[in-house]
PDB file of C-alpha atoms in Angstrom:
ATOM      1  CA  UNK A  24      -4.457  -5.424  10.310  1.00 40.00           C
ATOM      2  CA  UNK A  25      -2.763  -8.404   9.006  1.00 40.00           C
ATOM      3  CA  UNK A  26      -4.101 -11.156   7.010  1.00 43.00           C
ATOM      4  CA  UNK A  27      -2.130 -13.897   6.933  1.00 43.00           C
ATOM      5  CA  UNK A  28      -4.632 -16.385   4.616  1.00 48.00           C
ATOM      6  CA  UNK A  29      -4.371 -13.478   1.581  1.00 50.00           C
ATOM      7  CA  UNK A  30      -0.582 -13.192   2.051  1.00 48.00           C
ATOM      8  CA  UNK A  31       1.753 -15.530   0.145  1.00 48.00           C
ATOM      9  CA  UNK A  32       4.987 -16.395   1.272  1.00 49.00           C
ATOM     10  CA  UNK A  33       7.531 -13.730   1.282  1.00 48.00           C
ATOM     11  CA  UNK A  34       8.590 -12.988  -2.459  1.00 45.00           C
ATOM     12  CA  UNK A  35      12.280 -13.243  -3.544  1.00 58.00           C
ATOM     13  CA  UNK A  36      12.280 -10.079  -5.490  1.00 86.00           C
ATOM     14  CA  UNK A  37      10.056  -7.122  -5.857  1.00 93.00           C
ATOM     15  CA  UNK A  38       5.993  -7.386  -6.366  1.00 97.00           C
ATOM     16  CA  UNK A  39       5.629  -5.983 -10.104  1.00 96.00           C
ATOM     17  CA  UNK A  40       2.058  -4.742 -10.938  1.00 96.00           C
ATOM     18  CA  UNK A  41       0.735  -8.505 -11.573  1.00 97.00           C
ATOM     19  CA  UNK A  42       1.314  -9.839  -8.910  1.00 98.00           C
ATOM     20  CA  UNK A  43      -0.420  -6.506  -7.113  1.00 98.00           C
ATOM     21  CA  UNK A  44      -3.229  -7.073  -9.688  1.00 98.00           C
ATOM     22  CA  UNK A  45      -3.284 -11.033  -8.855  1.00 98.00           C
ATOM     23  CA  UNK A  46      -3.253  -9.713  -4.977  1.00 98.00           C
ATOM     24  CA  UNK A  47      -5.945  -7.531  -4.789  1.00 98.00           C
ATOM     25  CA  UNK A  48      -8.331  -9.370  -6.583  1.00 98.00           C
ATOM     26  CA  UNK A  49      -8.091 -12.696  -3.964  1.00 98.00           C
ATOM     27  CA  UNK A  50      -7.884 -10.094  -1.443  1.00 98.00           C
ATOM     28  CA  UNK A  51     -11.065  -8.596  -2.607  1.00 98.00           C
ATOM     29  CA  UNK A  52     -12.918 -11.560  -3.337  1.00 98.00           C
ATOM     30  CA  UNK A  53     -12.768 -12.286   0.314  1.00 98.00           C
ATOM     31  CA  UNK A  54     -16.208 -11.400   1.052  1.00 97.00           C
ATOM     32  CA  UNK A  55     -15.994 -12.176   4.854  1.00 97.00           C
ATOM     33  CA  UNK A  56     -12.778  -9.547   5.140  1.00 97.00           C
ATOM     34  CA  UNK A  57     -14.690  -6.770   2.747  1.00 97.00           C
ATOM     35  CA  UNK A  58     -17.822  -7.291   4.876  1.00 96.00           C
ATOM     36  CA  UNK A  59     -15.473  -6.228   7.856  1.00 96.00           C
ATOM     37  CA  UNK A  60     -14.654  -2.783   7.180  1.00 97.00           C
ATOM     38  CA  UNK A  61     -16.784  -0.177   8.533  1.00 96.00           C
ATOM     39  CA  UNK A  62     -18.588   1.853   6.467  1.00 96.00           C
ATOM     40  CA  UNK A  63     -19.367   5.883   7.064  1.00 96.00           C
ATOM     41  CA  UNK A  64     -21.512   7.891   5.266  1.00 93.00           C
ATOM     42  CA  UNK A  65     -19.515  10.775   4.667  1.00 93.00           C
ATOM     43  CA  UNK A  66     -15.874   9.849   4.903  1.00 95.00           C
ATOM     44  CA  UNK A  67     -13.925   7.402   3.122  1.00 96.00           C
ATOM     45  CA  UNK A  68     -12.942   4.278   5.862  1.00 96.00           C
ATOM     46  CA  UNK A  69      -9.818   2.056   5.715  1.00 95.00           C
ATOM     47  CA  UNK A  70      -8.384  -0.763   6.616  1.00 96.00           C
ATOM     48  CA  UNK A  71      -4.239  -1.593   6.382  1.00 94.00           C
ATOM     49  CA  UNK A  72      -2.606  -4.970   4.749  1.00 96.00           C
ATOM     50  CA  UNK A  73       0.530  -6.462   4.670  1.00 94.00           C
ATOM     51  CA  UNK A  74       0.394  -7.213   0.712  1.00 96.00           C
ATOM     52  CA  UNK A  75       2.935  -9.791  -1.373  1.00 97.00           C
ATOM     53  CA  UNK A  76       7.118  -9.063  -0.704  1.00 96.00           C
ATOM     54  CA  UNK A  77       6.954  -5.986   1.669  1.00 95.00           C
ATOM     55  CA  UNK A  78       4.290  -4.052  -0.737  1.00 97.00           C
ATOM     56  CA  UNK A  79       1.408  -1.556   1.301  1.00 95.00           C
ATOM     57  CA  UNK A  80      -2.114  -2.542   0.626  1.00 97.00           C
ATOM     58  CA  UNK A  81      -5.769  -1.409   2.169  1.00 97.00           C
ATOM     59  CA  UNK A  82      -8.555  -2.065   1.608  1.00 98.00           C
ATOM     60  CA  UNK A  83     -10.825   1.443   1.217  1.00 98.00           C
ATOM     61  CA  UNK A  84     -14.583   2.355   1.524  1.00 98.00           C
ATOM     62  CA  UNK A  85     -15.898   5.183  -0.390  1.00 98.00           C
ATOM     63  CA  UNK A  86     -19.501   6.639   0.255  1.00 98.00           C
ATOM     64  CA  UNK A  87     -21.401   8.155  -2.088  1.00 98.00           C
ATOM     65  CA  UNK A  88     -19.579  10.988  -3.598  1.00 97.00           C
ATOM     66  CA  UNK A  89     -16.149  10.748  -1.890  1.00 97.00           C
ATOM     67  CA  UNK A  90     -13.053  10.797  -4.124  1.00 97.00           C
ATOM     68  CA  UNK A  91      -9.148  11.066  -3.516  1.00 96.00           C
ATOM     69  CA  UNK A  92      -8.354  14.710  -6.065  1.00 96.00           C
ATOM     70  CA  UNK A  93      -5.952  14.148  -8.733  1.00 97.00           C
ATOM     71  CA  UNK A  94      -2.935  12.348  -6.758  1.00 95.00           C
ATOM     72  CA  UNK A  95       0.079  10.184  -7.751  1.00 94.00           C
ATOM     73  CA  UNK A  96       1.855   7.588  -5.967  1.00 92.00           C
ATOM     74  CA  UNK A  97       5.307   9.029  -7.030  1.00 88.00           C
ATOM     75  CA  UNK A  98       8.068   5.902  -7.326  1.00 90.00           C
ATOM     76  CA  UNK A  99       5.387   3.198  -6.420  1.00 94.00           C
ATOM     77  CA  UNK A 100       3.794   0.661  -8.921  1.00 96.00           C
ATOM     78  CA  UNK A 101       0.877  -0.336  -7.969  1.00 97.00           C
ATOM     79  CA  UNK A 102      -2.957  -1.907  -8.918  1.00 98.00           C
ATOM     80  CA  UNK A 103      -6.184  -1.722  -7.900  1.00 98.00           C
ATOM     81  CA  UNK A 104      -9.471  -3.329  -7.649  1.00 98.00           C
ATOM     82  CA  UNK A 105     -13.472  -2.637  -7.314  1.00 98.00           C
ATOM     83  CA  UNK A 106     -14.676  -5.281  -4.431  1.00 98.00           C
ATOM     84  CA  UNK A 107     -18.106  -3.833  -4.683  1.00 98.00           C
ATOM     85  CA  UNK A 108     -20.459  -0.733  -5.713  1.00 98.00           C
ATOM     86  CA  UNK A 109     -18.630   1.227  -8.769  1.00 98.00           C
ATOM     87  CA  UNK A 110     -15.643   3.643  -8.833  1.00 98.00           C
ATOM     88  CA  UNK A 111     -14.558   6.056 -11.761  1.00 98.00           C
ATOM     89  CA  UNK A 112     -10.971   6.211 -12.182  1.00 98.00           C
ATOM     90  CA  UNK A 113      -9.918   9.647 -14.349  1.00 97.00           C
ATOM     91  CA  UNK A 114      -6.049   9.322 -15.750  1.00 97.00           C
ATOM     92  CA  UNK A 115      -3.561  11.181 -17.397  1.00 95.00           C
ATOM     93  CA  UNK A 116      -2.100   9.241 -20.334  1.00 92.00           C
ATOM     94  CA  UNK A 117       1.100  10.877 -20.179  1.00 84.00           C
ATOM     95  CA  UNK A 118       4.800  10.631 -18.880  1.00 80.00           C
ATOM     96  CA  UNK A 119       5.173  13.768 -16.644  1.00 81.00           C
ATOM     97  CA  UNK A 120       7.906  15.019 -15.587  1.00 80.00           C
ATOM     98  CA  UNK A 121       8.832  13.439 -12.125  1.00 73.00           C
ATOM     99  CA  UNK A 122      10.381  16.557 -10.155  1.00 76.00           C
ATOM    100  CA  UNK A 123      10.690  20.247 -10.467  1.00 83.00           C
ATOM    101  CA  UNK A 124       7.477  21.694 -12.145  1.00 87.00           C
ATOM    102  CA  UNK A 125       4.767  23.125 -10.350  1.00 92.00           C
ATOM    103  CA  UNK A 126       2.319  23.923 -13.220  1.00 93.00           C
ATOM    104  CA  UNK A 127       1.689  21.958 -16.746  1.00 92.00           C
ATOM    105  CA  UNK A 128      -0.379  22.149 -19.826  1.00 93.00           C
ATOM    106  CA  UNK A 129      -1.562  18.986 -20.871  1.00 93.00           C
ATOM    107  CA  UNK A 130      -2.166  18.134 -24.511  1.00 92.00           C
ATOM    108  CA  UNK A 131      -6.323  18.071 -25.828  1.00 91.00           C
ATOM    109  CA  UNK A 132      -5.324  13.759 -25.965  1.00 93.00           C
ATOM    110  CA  UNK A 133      -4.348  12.652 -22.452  1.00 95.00           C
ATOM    111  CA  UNK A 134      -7.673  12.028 -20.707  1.00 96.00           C
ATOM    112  CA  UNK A 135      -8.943   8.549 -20.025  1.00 96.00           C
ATOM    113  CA  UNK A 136     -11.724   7.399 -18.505  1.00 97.00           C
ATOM    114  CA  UNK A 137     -12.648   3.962 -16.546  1.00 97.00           C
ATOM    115  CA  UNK A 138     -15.743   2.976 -14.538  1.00 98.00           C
ATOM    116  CA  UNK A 139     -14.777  -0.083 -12.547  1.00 98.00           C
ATOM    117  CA  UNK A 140     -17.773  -1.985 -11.431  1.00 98.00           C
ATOM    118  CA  UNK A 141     -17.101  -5.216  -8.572  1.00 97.00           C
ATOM    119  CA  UNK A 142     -14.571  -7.406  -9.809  1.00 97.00           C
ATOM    120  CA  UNK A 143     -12.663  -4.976 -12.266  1.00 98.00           C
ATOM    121  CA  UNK A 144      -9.664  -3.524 -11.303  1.00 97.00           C
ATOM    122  CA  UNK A 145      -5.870  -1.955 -12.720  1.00 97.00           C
ATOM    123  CA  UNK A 146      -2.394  -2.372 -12.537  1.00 97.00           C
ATOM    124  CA  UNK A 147      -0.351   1.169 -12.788  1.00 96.00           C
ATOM    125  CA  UNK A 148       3.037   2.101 -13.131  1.00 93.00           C
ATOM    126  CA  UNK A 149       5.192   4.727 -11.186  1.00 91.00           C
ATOM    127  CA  UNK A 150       4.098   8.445 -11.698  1.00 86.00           C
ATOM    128  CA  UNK A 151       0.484   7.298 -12.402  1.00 92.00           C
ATOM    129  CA  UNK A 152      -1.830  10.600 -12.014  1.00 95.00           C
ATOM    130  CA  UNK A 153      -5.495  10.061 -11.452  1.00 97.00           C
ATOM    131  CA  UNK A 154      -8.291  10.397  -9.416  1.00 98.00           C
ATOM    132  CA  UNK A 155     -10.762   7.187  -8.423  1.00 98.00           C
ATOM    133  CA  UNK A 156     -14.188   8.387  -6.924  1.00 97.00           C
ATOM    134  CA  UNK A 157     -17.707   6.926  -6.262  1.00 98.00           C
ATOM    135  CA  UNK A 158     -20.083   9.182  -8.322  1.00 96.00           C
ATOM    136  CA  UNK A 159     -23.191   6.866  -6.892  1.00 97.00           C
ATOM    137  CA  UNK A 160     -25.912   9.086  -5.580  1.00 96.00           C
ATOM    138  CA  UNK A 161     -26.853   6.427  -2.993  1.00 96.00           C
ATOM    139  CA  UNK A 162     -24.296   3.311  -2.911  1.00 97.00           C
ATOM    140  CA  UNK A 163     -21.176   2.924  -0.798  1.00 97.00           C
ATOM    141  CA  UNK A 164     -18.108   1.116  -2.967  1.00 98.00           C
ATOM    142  CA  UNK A 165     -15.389  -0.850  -1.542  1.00 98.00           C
ATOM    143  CA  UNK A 166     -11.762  -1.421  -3.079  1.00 98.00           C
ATOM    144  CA  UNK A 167      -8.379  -2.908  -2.737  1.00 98.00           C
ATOM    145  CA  UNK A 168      -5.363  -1.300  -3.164  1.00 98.00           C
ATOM    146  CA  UNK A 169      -2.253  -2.275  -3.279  1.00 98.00           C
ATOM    147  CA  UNK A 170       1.330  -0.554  -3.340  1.00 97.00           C
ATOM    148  CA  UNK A 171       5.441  -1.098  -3.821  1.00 98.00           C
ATOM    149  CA  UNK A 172       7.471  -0.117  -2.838  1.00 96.00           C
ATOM    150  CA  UNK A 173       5.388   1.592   0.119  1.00 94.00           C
ATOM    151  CA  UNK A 174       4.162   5.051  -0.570  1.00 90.00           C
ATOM    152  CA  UNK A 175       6.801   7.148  -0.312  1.00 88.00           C
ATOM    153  CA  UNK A 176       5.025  10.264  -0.552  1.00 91.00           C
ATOM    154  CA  UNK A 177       1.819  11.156  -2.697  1.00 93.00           C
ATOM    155  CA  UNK A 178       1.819  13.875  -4.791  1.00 93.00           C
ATOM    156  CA  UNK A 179      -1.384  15.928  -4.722  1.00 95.00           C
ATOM    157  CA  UNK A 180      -2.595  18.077  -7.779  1.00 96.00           C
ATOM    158  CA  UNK A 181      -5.630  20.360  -9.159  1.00 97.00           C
ATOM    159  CA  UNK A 182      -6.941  20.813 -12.222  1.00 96.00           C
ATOM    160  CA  UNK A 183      -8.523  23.612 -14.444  1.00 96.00           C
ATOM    161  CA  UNK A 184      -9.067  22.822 -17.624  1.00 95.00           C
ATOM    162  CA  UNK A 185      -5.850  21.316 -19.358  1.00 94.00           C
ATOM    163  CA  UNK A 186      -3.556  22.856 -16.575  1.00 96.00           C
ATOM    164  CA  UNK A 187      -2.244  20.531 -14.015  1.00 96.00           C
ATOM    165  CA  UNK A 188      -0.939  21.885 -10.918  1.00 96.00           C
ATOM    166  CA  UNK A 189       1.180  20.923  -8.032  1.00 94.00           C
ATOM    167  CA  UNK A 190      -0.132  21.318  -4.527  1.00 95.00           C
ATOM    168  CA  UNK A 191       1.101  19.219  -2.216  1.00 93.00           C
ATOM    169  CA  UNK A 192       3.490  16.644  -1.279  1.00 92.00           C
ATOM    170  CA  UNK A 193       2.567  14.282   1.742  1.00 92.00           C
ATOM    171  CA  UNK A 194       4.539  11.476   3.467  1.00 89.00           C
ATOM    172  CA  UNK A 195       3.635   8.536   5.605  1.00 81.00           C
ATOM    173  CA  UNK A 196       4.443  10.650   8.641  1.00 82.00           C
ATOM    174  CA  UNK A 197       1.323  13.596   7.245  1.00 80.00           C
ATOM    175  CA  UNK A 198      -1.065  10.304   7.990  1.00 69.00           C
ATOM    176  CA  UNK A 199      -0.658   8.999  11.168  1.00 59.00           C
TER     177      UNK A 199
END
């Protein structure tokens, strides 16, 4: 789905995460284009943006309970933002290493901690590892996201404890 009215003229250089940030939150204070996505009550719905100089955004509906696992967005800066309802965004406050682990301790000091209620939002930069969920027992959320260079791949992880591991890589072509 494209939206012309939230997209600016074609940048001259790369969207950093400001102009993401700047992005998502006109995009999400659209209320007639956030009252358009459909919402389920058990699985997360979508719909896809073109967002500022070539960048990937959606706009995302989370039901009660639904989350995305710990994840990164590998090379991709990017920024988010609560359009309604309340998300929890968990983060590593860390550099990891890009490639070539599977398994990490992380130090007692790296956990952070955001609830994002409408209106509040982040920008993040490449190799960003968290997971956003809606812990409402009874309230659907809505967000904007927004992404560049387009995901390249997403890195998913688990987590027991202070030990980070590796479990998957995906690529646009895993979600079509």
């Amino acid at each position: 789905m494209s939206v012309s009215p939230l997209t600016p003229p074609a940048a001259t250089s790369a969207p950093g995460q400001a102009e993401l940030l700047d992005f998502v939150r006109r995009t999400a204070a659209d209320a007639e284009l956030i009252a358009s996505l459909p919402l389920d009550p058990e699985g997360r719905t979508w719909l896809r943006l073109e967002g500022p100089g070539g960048s990937e955004a959606w706009v995302i509906g989370w039901p009660p309970g639904t989350g995305t696992g710990w994840h990164d967005h590998a090379d991709s800066v990017g920024a988010f933002l609560t359009a309604s309802g309340e998300l929890r965004e968990n983060s590593l406050a860390a550099r990891l290493p890009t490639d070539g682990w599977r398994t990490l301790e992380l130090t007692e000091d790296v956990d952070r901690e955001r609830r994002l209620t409408a209106g509040q939002g982040r920008a993040f930069g490449r190799h960003h590892v968290h997971e956003v969920y809606n812990d409402s027992p009874g309230t659907h959320a809505v967000s904007v996201h927004a992404y560049y260079p387009p995901l390249p791949r997403i890195r998913r992880y688990s987590r027991t404890g202070q030990v980070l591991r590796l479990e998957q890589v995906e690529r646009p072509e895993d979600w079509q």
